[in-house]
């Protein structure tokens, strides 16, 4: 009986520690929700951390209408969705071709693609601006989609390629014997086996595109094409005394990230477990 007591105490301490970590991580989101429902007088009265005295849902209405948040939200959704789709299509096909097909320069191709992970965004900012300007692609959706896809591909190819390597060759051989072509084998057999990796790539790409500011503020000046990050930055000047509206806009920006994670967190966990087992 004696050895069990230290184990029980250790579990209790571990759970207490994890609860404290969870509260620490979740509290900023709760605080932002409360902040978005207050007015300036309540925010600057000293009760910044407490519950709102009256829930001002009108802050969200004003943020969506007067603050053009709905336009920024639509632009972010469009740019992010197209970027994720293109990254998944290109990365899955590239990773499969490099890791599962036998050709002479496959290793060199993978090395060249992975070198893209070493290029910082700030170093590519001016060259990209000049290229997009010469091509007439500034101030439209493609001025963001193209760089986002380019910078998202190296990590996506690396993750998907690692999972493709772990698939037994016998599965493809069986598919060929049954009469499957290369495309049917890829889409019907291989891709369903790497769904955790696809979910992981989708989340990473979503976060990098949704929260990106440097390209968005440099390549787009037209309000009709600006994304949420640029819109929130511009609202600080427009609504300098109405912090509740800015908080509402930030809350609207945060909600899609939470939804995406809740929908795909199980797949990401499977990806992490599979990666640990392979390692």
PDB file of C-alpha atoms in Angstrom:
ATOM      1  CA  UNK A   1       0.000   0.000   0.000  1.00  0.00           C
ATOM      2  CA  UNK A   2       2.809   2.414   0.754  1.00  0.00           C
ATOM      3  CA  UNK A   3       4.197   2.657  -2.790  1.00  0.00           C
ATOM      4  CA  UNK A   4       0.754   3.655  -4.118  1.00  0.00           C
ATOM      5  CA  UNK A   5       0.534   6.813  -2.015  1.00  0.00           C
ATOM      6  CA  UNK A   6       3.451   8.597  -3.732  1.00  0.00           C
ATOM      7  CA  UNK A   7       1.981   7.656  -7.120  1.00  0.00           C
ATOM      8  CA  UNK A   8      -1.433   9.017  -6.122  1.00  0.00           C
ATOM      9  CA  UNK A   9       0.133  12.213  -4.812  1.00  0.00           C
ATOM     10  CA  UNK A  10       2.137  12.569  -8.014  1.00  0.00           C
ATOM     11  CA  UNK A  11      -1.025  12.207 -10.135  1.00  0.00           C
ATOM     12  CA  UNK A  12      -2.840  14.801  -8.048  1.00  0.00           C
ATOM     13  CA  UNK A  13       0.034  17.267  -8.377  1.00  0.00           C
ATOM     14  CA  UNK A  14       0.229  16.597 -12.107  1.00  0.00           C
ATOM     15  CA  UNK A  15      -3.506  17.250 -12.564  1.00  0.00           C
ATOM     16  CA  UNK A  16      -3.307  20.441 -10.499  1.00  0.00           C
ATOM     17  CA  UNK A  17      -0.386  21.633 -12.599  1.00  0.00           C
ATOM     18  CA  UNK A  18      -2.210  20.830 -15.859  1.00  0.00           C
ATOM     19  CA  UNK A  19      -5.341  22.622 -14.638  1.00  0.00           C
ATOM     20  CA  UNK A  20      -3.276  25.716 -13.837  1.00  0.00           C
ATOM     21  CA  UNK A  21      -1.662  25.593 -17.288  1.00  0.00           C
ATOM     22  CA  UNK A  22      -5.089  25.206 -18.943  1.00  0.00           C
ATOM     23  CA  UNK A  23      -6.528  28.162 -16.998  1.00  0.00           C
ATOM     24  CA  UNK A  24      -3.468  30.262 -17.892  1.00  0.00           C
ATOM     25  CA  UNK A  25      -3.915  29.447 -21.581  1.00  0.00           C
ATOM     26  CA  UNK A  26      -7.679  29.916 -21.700  1.00  0.00           C
ATOM     27  CA  UNK A  27      -8.018  33.013 -19.521  1.00  0.00           C
ATOM     28  CA  UNK A  28      -6.740  35.528 -22.155  1.00  0.00           C
ATOM     29  CA  UNK A  29      -9.537  34.376 -24.461  1.00  0.00           C
ATOM     30  CA  UNK A  30     -12.130  34.780 -21.686  1.00  0.00           C
ATOM     31  CA  UNK A  31     -10.712  38.198 -20.847  1.00  0.00           C
ATOM     32  CA  UNK A  32     -10.953  39.245 -24.504  1.00  0.00           C
ATOM     33  CA  UNK A  33     -14.598  38.129 -24.596  1.00  0.00           C
ATOM     34  CA  UNK A  34     -15.373  40.266 -21.514  1.00  0.00           C
ATOM     35  CA  UNK A  35     -13.328  43.174 -22.881  1.00  0.00           C
ATOM     36  CA  UNK A  36     -15.290  43.163 -26.150  1.00  0.00           C
ATOM     37  CA  UNK A  37     -18.571  43.651 -24.251  1.00  0.00           C
ATOM     38  CA  UNK A  38     -17.520  46.768 -22.325  1.00  0.00           C
ATOM     39  CA  UNK A  39     -17.471  50.468 -23.099  1.00  0.00           C
ATOM     40  CA  UNK A  40     -14.592  52.877 -22.532  1.00  0.00           C
ATOM     41  CA  UNK A  41     -15.864  54.157 -19.204  1.00  0.00           C
ATOM     42  CA  UNK A  42     -15.931  50.648 -17.789  1.00  0.00           C
ATOM     43  CA  UNK A  43     -12.577  49.674 -19.307  1.00  0.00           C
ATOM     44  CA  UNK A  44     -10.782  52.736 -17.906  1.00  0.00           C
ATOM     45  CA  UNK A  45     -12.566  52.630 -14.555  1.00  0.00           C
ATOM     46  CA  UNK A  46     -10.044  50.100 -13.249  1.00  0.00           C
ATOM     47  CA  UNK A  47     -12.245  47.008 -13.561  1.00  0.00           C
ATOM     48  CA  UNK A  48     -10.519  45.678 -16.667  1.00  0.00           C
ATOM     49  CA  UNK A  49     -10.420  42.047 -15.526  1.00  0.00           C
ATOM     50  CA  UNK A  50     -13.966  41.742 -14.184  1.00  0.00           C
ATOM     51  CA  UNK A  51     -17.303  40.871 -15.749  1.00  0.00           C
ATOM     52  CA  UNK A  52     -19.047  43.577 -17.793  1.00  0.00           C
ATOM     53  CA  UNK A  53     -21.720  45.483 -15.877  1.00  0.00           C
ATOM     54  CA  UNK A  54     -23.863  45.464 -19.022  1.00  0.00           C
ATOM     55  CA  UNK A  55     -23.162  43.241 -22.012  1.00  0.00           C
ATOM     56  CA  UNK A  56     -22.742  45.594 -24.974  1.00  0.00           C
ATOM     57  CA  UNK A  57     -23.486  43.303 -27.921  1.00  0.00           C
ATOM     58  CA  UNK A  58     -23.753  46.468 -30.000  1.00  0.00           C
ATOM     59  CA  UNK A  59     -19.923  46.487 -30.100  1.00  0.00           C
ATOM     60  CA  UNK A  60     -20.081  43.498 -32.457  1.00  0.00           C
ATOM     61  CA  UNK A  61     -22.722  45.161 -34.604  1.00  0.00           C
ATOM     62  CA  UNK A  62     -20.629  48.311 -34.902  1.00  0.00           C
ATOM     63  CA  UNK A  63     -17.476  46.304 -35.632  1.00  0.00           C
ATOM     64  CA  UNK A  64     -19.210  44.384 -38.427  1.00  0.00           C
ATOM     65  CA  UNK A  65     -20.873  47.422 -40.000  1.00  0.00           C
ATOM     66  CA  UNK A  66     -18.961  50.611 -39.181  1.00  0.00           C
ATOM     67  CA  UNK A  67     -15.568  48.905 -38.837  1.00  0.00           C
ATOM     68  CA  UNK A  68     -15.862  46.943 -42.126  1.00  0.00           C
ATOM     69  CA  UNK A  69     -14.954  43.772 -40.222  1.00  0.00           C
ATOM     70  CA  UNK A  70     -17.289  41.703 -42.394  1.00  0.00           C
ATOM     71  CA  UNK A  71     -15.366  42.743 -45.522  1.00  0.00           C
ATOM     72  CA  UNK A  72     -12.018  41.992 -43.865  1.00  0.00           C
ATOM     73  CA  UNK A  73     -13.387  38.678 -42.583  1.00  0.00           C
ATOM     74  CA  UNK A  74     -14.549  37.613 -46.055  1.00  0.00           C
ATOM     75  CA  UNK A  75     -11.185  38.543 -47.565  1.00  0.00           C
ATOM     76  CA  UNK A  76      -9.298  36.551 -44.925  1.00  0.00           C
ATOM     77  CA  UNK A  77     -11.554  33.523 -45.387  1.00  0.00           C
ATOM     78  CA  UNK A  78     -11.165  33.613 -49.162  1.00  0.00           C
ATOM     79  CA  UNK A  79      -7.395  34.076 -49.168  1.00  0.00           C
ATOM     80  CA  UNK A  80      -6.838  31.479 -46.433  1.00  0.00           C
ATOM     81  CA  UNK A  81      -9.182  28.874 -47.947  1.00  0.00           C
ATOM     82  CA  UNK A  82      -7.654  29.116 -51.427  1.00  0.00           C
ATOM     83  CA  UNK A  83      -4.131  29.006 -49.958  1.00  0.00           C
ATOM     84  CA  UNK A  84      -4.913  25.885 -47.901  1.00  0.00           C
ATOM     85  CA  UNK A  85      -6.456  24.087 -50.871  1.00  0.00           C
ATOM     86  CA  UNK A  86      -3.534  24.902 -53.170  1.00  0.00           C
ATOM     87  CA  UNK A  87      -0.942  23.961 -50.529  1.00  0.00           C
ATOM     88  CA  UNK A  88      -2.633  20.608 -49.859  1.00  0.00           C
ATOM     89  CA  UNK A  89      -2.967  19.749 -53.550  1.00  0.00           C
ATOM     90  CA  UNK A  90       0.563  20.778 -54.541  1.00  0.00           C
ATOM     91  CA  UNK A  91       2.287  19.448 -51.403  1.00  0.00           C
ATOM     92  CA  UNK A  92       0.546  16.068 -51.457  1.00  0.00           C
ATOM     93  CA  UNK A  93       1.358  15.461 -55.116  1.00  0.00           C
ATOM     94  CA  UNK A  94       4.922  16.733 -54.727  1.00  0.00           C
ATOM     95  CA  UNK A  95       5.567  14.700 -51.585  1.00  0.00           C
ATOM     96  CA  UNK A  96       4.148  11.570 -53.198  1.00  0.00           C
ATOM     97  CA  UNK A  97       6.184  12.017 -56.363  1.00  0.00           C
ATOM     98  CA  UNK A  98       9.401  12.534 -54.397  1.00  0.00           C
ATOM     99  CA  UNK A  99       9.007   9.801 -51.796  1.00  0.00           C
ATOM    100  CA  UNK A 100       7.100   7.056 -53.662  1.00  0.00           C
ATOM    101  CA  UNK A 101       8.347   7.322 -57.248  1.00  0.00           C
ATOM    102  CA  UNK A 102      11.820   6.270 -58.359  1.00  0.00           C
ATOM    103  CA  UNK A 103      13.552   8.973 -60.363  1.00  0.00           C
ATOM    104  CA  UNK A 104      17.080  10.297 -60.442  1.00  0.00           C
ATOM    105  CA  UNK A 105      16.810  13.726 -58.830  1.00  0.00           C
ATOM    106  CA  UNK A 106      14.164  13.014 -56.166  1.00  0.00           C
ATOM    107  CA  UNK A 107      16.534  13.657 -53.244  1.00  0.00           C
ATOM    108  CA  UNK A 108      17.848  16.829 -54.858  1.00  0.00           C
ATOM    109  CA  UNK A 109      14.278  18.033 -55.426  1.00  0.00           C
ATOM    110  CA  UNK A 110      13.370  17.430 -51.791  1.00  0.00           C
ATOM    111  CA  UNK A 111      16.495  19.262 -50.617  1.00  0.00           C
ATOM    112  CA  UNK A 112      15.726  22.209 -52.886  1.00  0.00           C
ATOM    113  CA  UNK A 113      12.143  22.426 -51.590  1.00  0.00           C
ATOM    114  CA  UNK A 114      13.212  22.183 -47.943  1.00  0.00           C
ATOM    115  CA  UNK A 115      15.677  25.025 -48.465  1.00  0.00           C
ATOM    116  CA  UNK A 116      12.609  27.230 -48.744  1.00  0.00           C
ATOM    117  CA  UNK A 117      12.094  26.799 -44.995  1.00  0.00           C
ATOM    118  CA  UNK A 118      15.343  28.711 -44.442  1.00  0.00           C
ATOM    119  CA  UNK A 119      14.208  31.822 -46.329  1.00  0.00           C
ATOM    120  CA  UNK A 120      12.776  34.425 -43.897  1.00  0.00           C
ATOM    121  CA  UNK A 121       9.748  36.443 -44.924  1.00  0.00           C
ATOM    122  CA  UNK A 122      11.506  39.763 -44.403  1.00  0.00           C
ATOM    123  CA  UNK A 123      14.304  38.798 -46.819  1.00  0.00           C
ATOM    124  CA  UNK A 124      11.791  38.014 -49.577  1.00  0.00           C
ATOM    125  CA  UNK A 125       9.561  41.032 -48.987  1.00  0.00           C
ATOM    126  CA  UNK A 126      11.222  43.506 -51.387  1.00  0.00           C
ATOM    127  CA  UNK A 127      11.903  40.995 -54.219  1.00  0.00           C
ATOM    128  CA  UNK A 128       8.324  39.736 -53.993  1.00  0.00           C
ATOM    129  CA  UNK A 129       6.978  43.281 -54.074  1.00  0.00           C
ATOM    130  CA  UNK A 130       8.961  44.065 -57.233  1.00  0.00           C
ATOM    131  CA  UNK A 131       7.884  40.828 -58.937  1.00  0.00           C
ATOM    132  CA  UNK A 132       4.216  41.293 -58.083  1.00  0.00           C
ATOM    133  CA  UNK A 133       4.373  44.943 -59.166  1.00  0.00           C
ATOM    134  CA  UNK A 134       5.897  44.066 -62.543  1.00  0.00           C
ATOM    135  CA  UNK A 135       3.261  41.363 -63.048  1.00  0.00           C
ATOM    136  CA  UNK A 136       0.450  43.733 -62.094  1.00  0.00           C
ATOM    137  CA  UNK A 137      -0.657  41.547 -59.191  1.00  0.00           C
ATOM    138  CA  UNK A 138      -0.604  44.102 -56.390  1.00  0.00           C
ATOM    139  CA  UNK A 139      -3.860  45.041 -54.648  1.00  0.00           C
ATOM    140  CA  UNK A 140      -5.719  41.808 -55.357  1.00  0.00           C
ATOM    141  CA  UNK A 141      -6.175  38.427 -53.733  1.00  0.00           C
ATOM    142  CA  UNK A 142      -3.393  36.730 -55.705  1.00  0.00           C
ATOM    143  CA  UNK A 143      -0.793  39.102 -54.257  1.00  0.00           C
ATOM    144  CA  UNK A 144      -1.320  37.260 -50.965  1.00  0.00           C
ATOM    145  CA  UNK A 145      -2.282  33.777 -52.151  1.00  0.00           C
ATOM    146  CA  UNK A 146       0.864  33.232 -54.231  1.00  0.00           C
ATOM    147  CA  UNK A 147       3.351  34.107 -51.438  1.00  0.00           C
ATOM    148  CA  UNK A 148       1.322  32.197 -48.841  1.00  0.00           C
ATOM    149  CA  UNK A 149       1.333  29.055 -50.974  1.00  0.00           C
ATOM    150  CA  UNK A 150       5.032  29.414 -51.770  1.00  0.00           C
ATOM    151  CA  UNK A 151       6.027  29.773 -48.123  1.00  0.00           C
ATOM    152  CA  UNK A 152       3.627  27.051 -46.981  1.00  0.00           C
ATOM    153  CA  UNK A 153       4.814  24.380 -49.411  1.00  0.00           C
ATOM    154  CA  UNK A 154       8.206  23.432 -47.856  1.00  0.00           C
ATOM    155  CA  UNK A 155       6.802  22.489 -44.451  1.00  0.00           C
ATOM    156  CA  UNK A 156       3.767  20.815 -46.042  1.00  0.00           C
ATOM    157  CA  UNK A 157       5.932  18.694 -48.360  1.00  0.00           C
ATOM    158  CA  UNK A 158       8.160  17.735 -45.425  1.00  0.00           C
ATOM    159  CA  UNK A 159       5.221  16.607 -43.242  1.00  0.00           C
ATOM    160  CA  UNK A 160       3.332  14.752 -45.975  1.00  0.00           C
ATOM    161  CA  UNK A 161       6.508  13.214 -47.392  1.00  0.00           C
ATOM    162  CA  UNK A 162       7.385  11.795 -43.970  1.00  0.00           C
ATOM    163  CA  UNK A 163       3.989  10.086 -43.781  1.00  0.00           C
ATOM    164  CA  UNK A 164       4.164   8.810 -47.363  1.00  0.00           C
ATOM    165  CA  UNK A 165       7.449   7.073 -46.535  1.00  0.00           C
ATOM    166  CA  UNK A 166       5.767   5.071 -43.775  1.00  0.00           C
ATOM    167  CA  UNK A 167       3.136   3.541 -46.071  1.00  0.00           C
ATOM    168  CA  UNK A 168       3.997  -0.060 -47.103  1.00  0.00           C
ATOM    169  CA  UNK A 169       4.780  -0.545 -50.779  1.00  0.00           C
ATOM    170  CA  UNK A 170       2.563  -3.619 -50.818  1.00  0.00           C
ATOM    171  CA  UNK A 171      -0.561  -1.452 -50.696  1.00  0.00           C
ATOM    172  CA  UNK A 172       0.301   0.221 -53.984  1.00  0.00           C
ATOM    173  CA  UNK A 173       1.324  -3.076 -55.527  1.00  0.00           C
ATOM    174  CA  UNK A 174      -2.032  -4.597 -54.540  1.00  0.00           C
ATOM    175  CA  UNK A 175      -3.835  -1.601 -56.037  1.00  0.00           C
ATOM    176  CA  UNK A 176      -1.956  -1.987 -59.326  1.00  0.00           C
ATOM    177  CA  UNK A 177      -2.795  -5.708 -59.448  1.00  0.00           C
ATOM    178  CA  UNK A 178      -6.470  -4.832 -58.938  1.00  0.00           C
ATOM    179  CA  UNK A 179      -6.281  -2.498 -61.934  1.00  0.00           C
ATOM    180  CA  UNK A 180      -5.924   0.897 -60.247  1.00  0.00           C
ATOM    181  CA  UNK A 181      -4.054   3.601 -62.083  1.00  0.00           C
ATOM    182  CA  UNK A 182      -1.645   6.032 -60.478  1.00  0.00           C
ATOM    183  CA  UNK A 183      -4.291   8.703 -59.853  1.00  0.00           C
ATOM    184  CA  UNK A 184      -6.868   6.329 -58.392  1.00  0.00           C
ATOM    185  CA  UNK A 185      -4.197   4.766 -56.186  1.00  0.00           C
ATOM    186  CA  UNK A 186      -3.142   8.193 -54.968  1.00  0.00           C
ATOM    187  CA  UNK A 187      -6.587   9.638 -54.290  1.00  0.00           C
ATOM    188  CA  UNK A 188      -8.459   6.510 -53.143  1.00  0.00           C
ATOM    189  CA  UNK A 189      -5.789   4.625 -51.189  1.00  0.00           C
ATOM    190  CA  UNK A 190      -2.815   6.812 -50.251  1.00  0.00           C
ATOM    191  CA  UNK A 191      -4.492  10.087 -49.284  1.00  0.00           C
ATOM    192  CA  UNK A 192      -7.016   8.519 -46.835  1.00  0.00           C
ATOM    193  CA  UNK A 193      -4.081   6.951 -44.985  1.00  0.00           C
ATOM    194  CA  UNK A 194      -2.435  10.324 -44.347  1.00  0.00           C
ATOM    195  CA  UNK A 195      -5.490  12.247 -43.131  1.00  0.00           C
ATOM    196  CA  UNK A 196      -3.770  13.176 -39.830  1.00  0.00           C
ATOM    197  CA  UNK A 197      -0.910  14.738 -41.787  1.00  0.00           C
ATOM    198  CA  UNK A 198      -3.358  16.580 -44.054  1.00  0.00           C
ATOM    199  CA  UNK A 199      -5.148  17.986 -40.996  1.00  0.00           C
ATOM    200  CA  UNK A 200      -1.823  19.087 -39.502  1.00  0.00           C
ATOM    201  CA  UNK A 201      -0.778  20.827 -42.707  1.00  0.00           C
ATOM    202  CA  UNK A 202      -4.198  22.478 -42.970  1.00  0.00           C
ATOM    203  CA  UNK A 203      -3.946  23.890 -39.432  1.00  0.00           C
ATOM    204  CA  UNK A 204      -0.371  25.130 -39.860  1.00  0.00           C
ATOM    205  CA  UNK A 205      -1.242  26.748 -43.183  1.00  0.00           C
ATOM    206  CA  UNK A 206      -4.389  28.275 -41.734  1.00  0.00           C
ATOM    207  CA  UNK A 207      -2.544  29.831 -38.803  1.00  0.00           C
ATOM    208  CA  UNK A 208       0.258  31.221 -40.961  1.00  0.00           C
ATOM    209  CA  UNK A 209      -2.160  32.754 -43.487  1.00  0.00           C
ATOM    210  CA  UNK A 210      -4.859  33.931 -41.074  1.00  0.00           C
ATOM    211  CA  UNK A 211      -2.446  35.741 -38.757  1.00  0.00           C
ATOM    212  CA  UNK A 212      -0.013  37.056 -41.379  1.00  0.00           C
ATOM    213  CA  UNK A 213       0.475  40.831 -41.429  1.00  0.00           C
ATOM    214  CA  UNK A 214       3.732  41.701 -43.217  1.00  0.00           C
ATOM    215  CA  UNK A 215       2.665  40.691 -46.740  1.00  0.00           C
ATOM    216  CA  UNK A 216      -0.930  41.856 -46.209  1.00  0.00           C
ATOM    217  CA  UNK A 217       0.047  45.375 -45.211  1.00  0.00           C
ATOM    218  CA  UNK A 218       2.732  45.698 -47.928  1.00  0.00           C
ATOM    219  CA  UNK A 219       1.065  44.215 -50.994  1.00  0.00           C
ATOM    220  CA  UNK A 220      -2.489  45.541 -50.505  1.00  0.00           C
ATOM    221  CA  UNK A 221      -3.561  49.162 -50.032  1.00  0.00           C
ATOM    222  CA  UNK A 222      -7.132  48.836 -51.291  1.00  0.00           C
ATOM    223  CA  UNK A 223      -9.617  48.444 -48.414  1.00  0.00           C
ATOM    224  CA  UNK A 224     -11.747  46.118 -50.550  1.00  0.00           C
ATOM    225  CA  UNK A 225      -8.985  43.472 -50.488  1.00  0.00           C
ATOM    226  CA  UNK A 226      -7.496  43.960 -47.010  1.00  0.00           C
ATOM    227  CA  UNK A 227      -7.561  41.084 -44.540  1.00  0.00           C
ATOM    228  CA  UNK A 228      -8.491  41.027 -40.856  1.00  0.00           C
ATOM    229  CA  UNK A 229      -4.980  41.637 -39.547  1.00  0.00           C
ATOM    230  CA  UNK A 230      -4.652  44.849 -41.542  1.00  0.00           C
ATOM    231  CA  UNK A 231      -8.240  45.799 -40.731  1.00  0.00           C
ATOM    232  CA  UNK A 232      -7.669  45.425 -36.996  1.00  0.00           C
ATOM    233  CA  UNK A 233      -4.542  47.557 -37.229  1.00  0.00           C
ATOM    234  CA  UNK A 234      -6.426  50.299 -39.081  1.00  0.00           C
ATOM    235  CA  UNK A 235      -9.259  50.230 -36.528  1.00  0.00           C
ATOM    236  CA  UNK A 236      -6.856  51.339 -33.802  1.00  0.00           C
ATOM    237  CA  UNK A 237      -6.624  54.712 -35.518  1.00  0.00           C
ATOM    238  CA  UNK A 238     -10.292  54.884 -36.482  1.00  0.00           C
ATOM    239  CA  UNK A 239     -11.670  53.785 -33.126  1.00  0.00           C
ATOM    240  CA  UNK A 240      -8.906  55.029 -30.871  1.00  0.00           C
ATOM    241  CA  UNK A 241     -11.397  55.801 -28.068  1.00  0.00           C
ATOM    242  CA  UNK A 242     -13.726  52.827 -28.637  1.00  0.00           C
ATOM    243  CA  UNK A 243     -11.701  49.887 -27.390  1.00  0.00           C
ATOM    244  CA  UNK A 244     -14.752  47.693 -26.947  1.00  0.00           C
ATOM    245  CA  UNK A 245     -15.343  47.714 -30.713  1.00  0.00           C
ATOM    246  CA  UNK A 246     -11.707  46.818 -31.324  1.00  0.00           C
ATOM    247  CA  UNK A 247     -12.041  43.984 -28.806  1.00  0.00           C
ATOM    248  CA  UNK A 248     -15.121  42.751 -30.658  1.00  0.00           C
ATOM    249  CA  UNK A 249     -13.160  42.742 -33.911  1.00  0.00           C
ATOM    250  CA  UNK A 250     -10.329  40.803 -32.283  1.00  0.00           C
ATOM    251  CA  UNK A 251     -12.832  38.290 -30.899  1.00  0.00           C
ATOM    252  CA  UNK A 252     -14.311  37.786 -34.362  1.00  0.00           C
ATOM    253  CA  UNK A 253     -10.781  37.232 -35.667  1.00  0.00           C
ATOM    254  CA  UNK A 254     -10.070  34.615 -32.997  1.00  0.00           C
ATOM    255  CA  UNK A 255     -13.246  32.529 -33.337  1.00  0.00           C
ATOM    256  CA  UNK A 256     -12.340  30.803 -36.682  1.00  0.00           C
ATOM    257  CA  UNK A 257      -9.009  29.660 -35.233  1.00  0.00           C
ATOM    258  CA  UNK A 258     -10.794  28.026 -32.298  1.00  0.00           C
ATOM    259  CA  UNK A 259     -13.346  26.360 -34.581  1.00  0.00           C
ATOM    260  CA  UNK A 260     -10.670  24.980 -36.919  1.00  0.00           C
ATOM    261  CA  UNK A 261      -8.711  23.546 -34.021  1.00  0.00           C
ATOM    262  CA  UNK A 262     -11.805  21.956 -32.425  1.00  0.00           C
ATOM    263  CA  UNK A 263     -12.701  20.309 -35.732  1.00  0.00           C
ATOM    264  CA  UNK A 264      -9.220  18.984 -36.502  1.00  0.00           C
ATOM    265  CA  UNK A 265      -7.568  18.501 -33.102  1.00  0.00           C
ATOM    266  CA  UNK A 266      -8.103  14.706 -33.080  1.00  0.00           C
ATOM    267  CA  UNK A 267      -6.409  14.357 -36.450  1.00  0.00           C
ATOM    268  CA  UNK A 268      -3.504  16.503 -35.264  1.00  0.00           C
ATOM    269  CA  UNK A 269      -3.119  14.349 -32.147  1.00  0.00           C
ATOM    270  CA  UNK A 270      -3.008  11.232 -34.338  1.00  0.00           C
ATOM    271  CA  UNK A 271      -0.371  12.927 -36.475  1.00  0.00           C
ATOM    272  CA  UNK A 272       1.786  13.745 -33.457  1.00  0.00           C
ATOM    273  CA  UNK A 273       1.459  10.188 -32.096  1.00  0.00           C
ATOM    274  CA  UNK A 274       2.318   8.690 -35.471  1.00  0.00           C
ATOM    275  CA  UNK A 275       5.305  11.000 -35.805  1.00  0.00           C
ATOM    276  CA  UNK A 276       6.545  10.018 -32.339  1.00  0.00           C
ATOM    277  CA  UNK A 277       6.205   6.306 -33.143  1.00  0.00           C
ATOM    278  CA  UNK A 278       8.111   6.740 -36.408  1.00  0.00           C
ATOM    279  CA  UNK A 279      10.819   8.709 -34.632  1.00  0.00           C
TER     280      UNK A 279
END
